[in-house]
């Protein structure tokens, strides 16, 4: 049998992984391979996986065949008191060759089980007028077939709807028209509709988008469609006395319809909490871009659910329903898809990027892992896509944020302060530096410090007060790193520090209104001239300045990361990176171990 000293050399284990191994060994009173398996399961969780595939890990190390045959390893685990076949008192669960931490196994089983219930829930009988209402909501458009109309038709018919699509594909427009249609179908019954997003920033952006989209609804359809969007944490309620959330299976949400935007950011544990709190007869609509980065924590729920969305695979019943409600022919997208496929729609046309848009072409090339196309696009000299040396950062930022820097360093006061703050926040969104990593010479921490120092040397920004050393100064953009329900600002919210007639204040856009906060009341924030690509999800900027490390050895550098960064840009992408790093990045794809799709 393999020894503890030997197996510790087989992977880059963290202290927490080794601590779990020690705990398991203390309970197992068995051979060292149980400790190795526990450490691997913990390490897998840290990398975003739901479990560790022991067979795959074992096969990648040929020397293990002699030191620890797979059959012996599995037998040791099956005999261990620390390993169960379901979530009980044991810290580990073994399912064939998949080894889970017990809480991850329970989360995956709960999510799969609740989704199966939604998939099996009886379909909604739509009234005869539903097709006519749908055509009113979607008058003849540019694209045929109309995938937004198809998404509404299927979502109105089912308890579970999954709508995926890239930036500008119309996810918000679709869901607003879906909610208007559902309320029309409900008639006098006032539907309890709850809208949520994973972060405060995503919630604020969706709320703003919905408010605008409501104005475009046909007459007679806007009633009872809400525009208030909560974070998932706030929707579920902060728990007390050890309870994570107020709303659970025993105290479900008061809702008929729950819509979750930016669902790609929702991890397995949060999806478990949401589905447990979802009333048995409620509808669930998940919106998101399947090609974006997966959640920071373990799991890739939306990516798993939308794995086969491009192929559609609609059966005859679904094709007939779509034709009846939309009057359009979707037969080219028929097939033998499973039950989940009949609930899933991929929006295929970008209204932000035209077919000749270099940003749209770049995003598509990244998704394909097409390094040759990326190289060609970066070399064709289009103003909307530039590959530049790292030294171009400060000149580009000074130019891109000239309006912001002027507005943010101008003292404000009186009745015009709110308007001035809104203008500064809008100007800030015109140019954003996005980093792949937090640390290192091209990470967020270093670049923010360098940017502030350079702008202060140029006297574009005022220096911090010498008599009161502080990070706070007029013109400092900040991003919150923690929810503050008392101040009604959330993790990911971006604010602008301004000098007012009452001293320094930080202005945030909260629900379309400016909220002024004393810097001293903000407990957790960081300068936001540069932010990580992860933190940028749910945002969009006129120009995205993307900074990658000089070497491509970081596991964070994946096509999903680069795609997410590129698609934050509305009109221009500035890449500060070596071409070799870009080429290697697009060939590396996120692979997260999950059995969720298979369990459906």
PDB file of C-alpha atoms in Angstrom, residues 238-246:
ATOM      1  CA  UNK A 238     -30.164  35.879   5.751  1.00  0.00           C
ATOM      2  CA  UNK A 239     -30.601  33.114   8.304  1.00  0.00           C
ATOM      3  CA  UNK A 240     -30.079  33.218  12.068  1.00  0.00           C
ATOM      4  CA  UNK A 241     -29.102  30.675  14.718  1.00  0.00           C
ATOM      5  CA  UNK A 242     -26.995  28.610  12.343  1.00  0.00           C
ATOM      6  CA  UNK A 243     -29.488  28.667   9.472  1.00  0.00           C
ATOM      7  CA  UNK A 244     -27.944  29.811   6.223  1.00  0.00           C
ATOM      8  CA  UNK A 245     -31.193  31.156   4.776  1.00  0.00           C
ATOM      9  CA  UNK A 246     -34.680  32.057   5.977  1.00  0.00           C
TER      10      UNK A 246
END
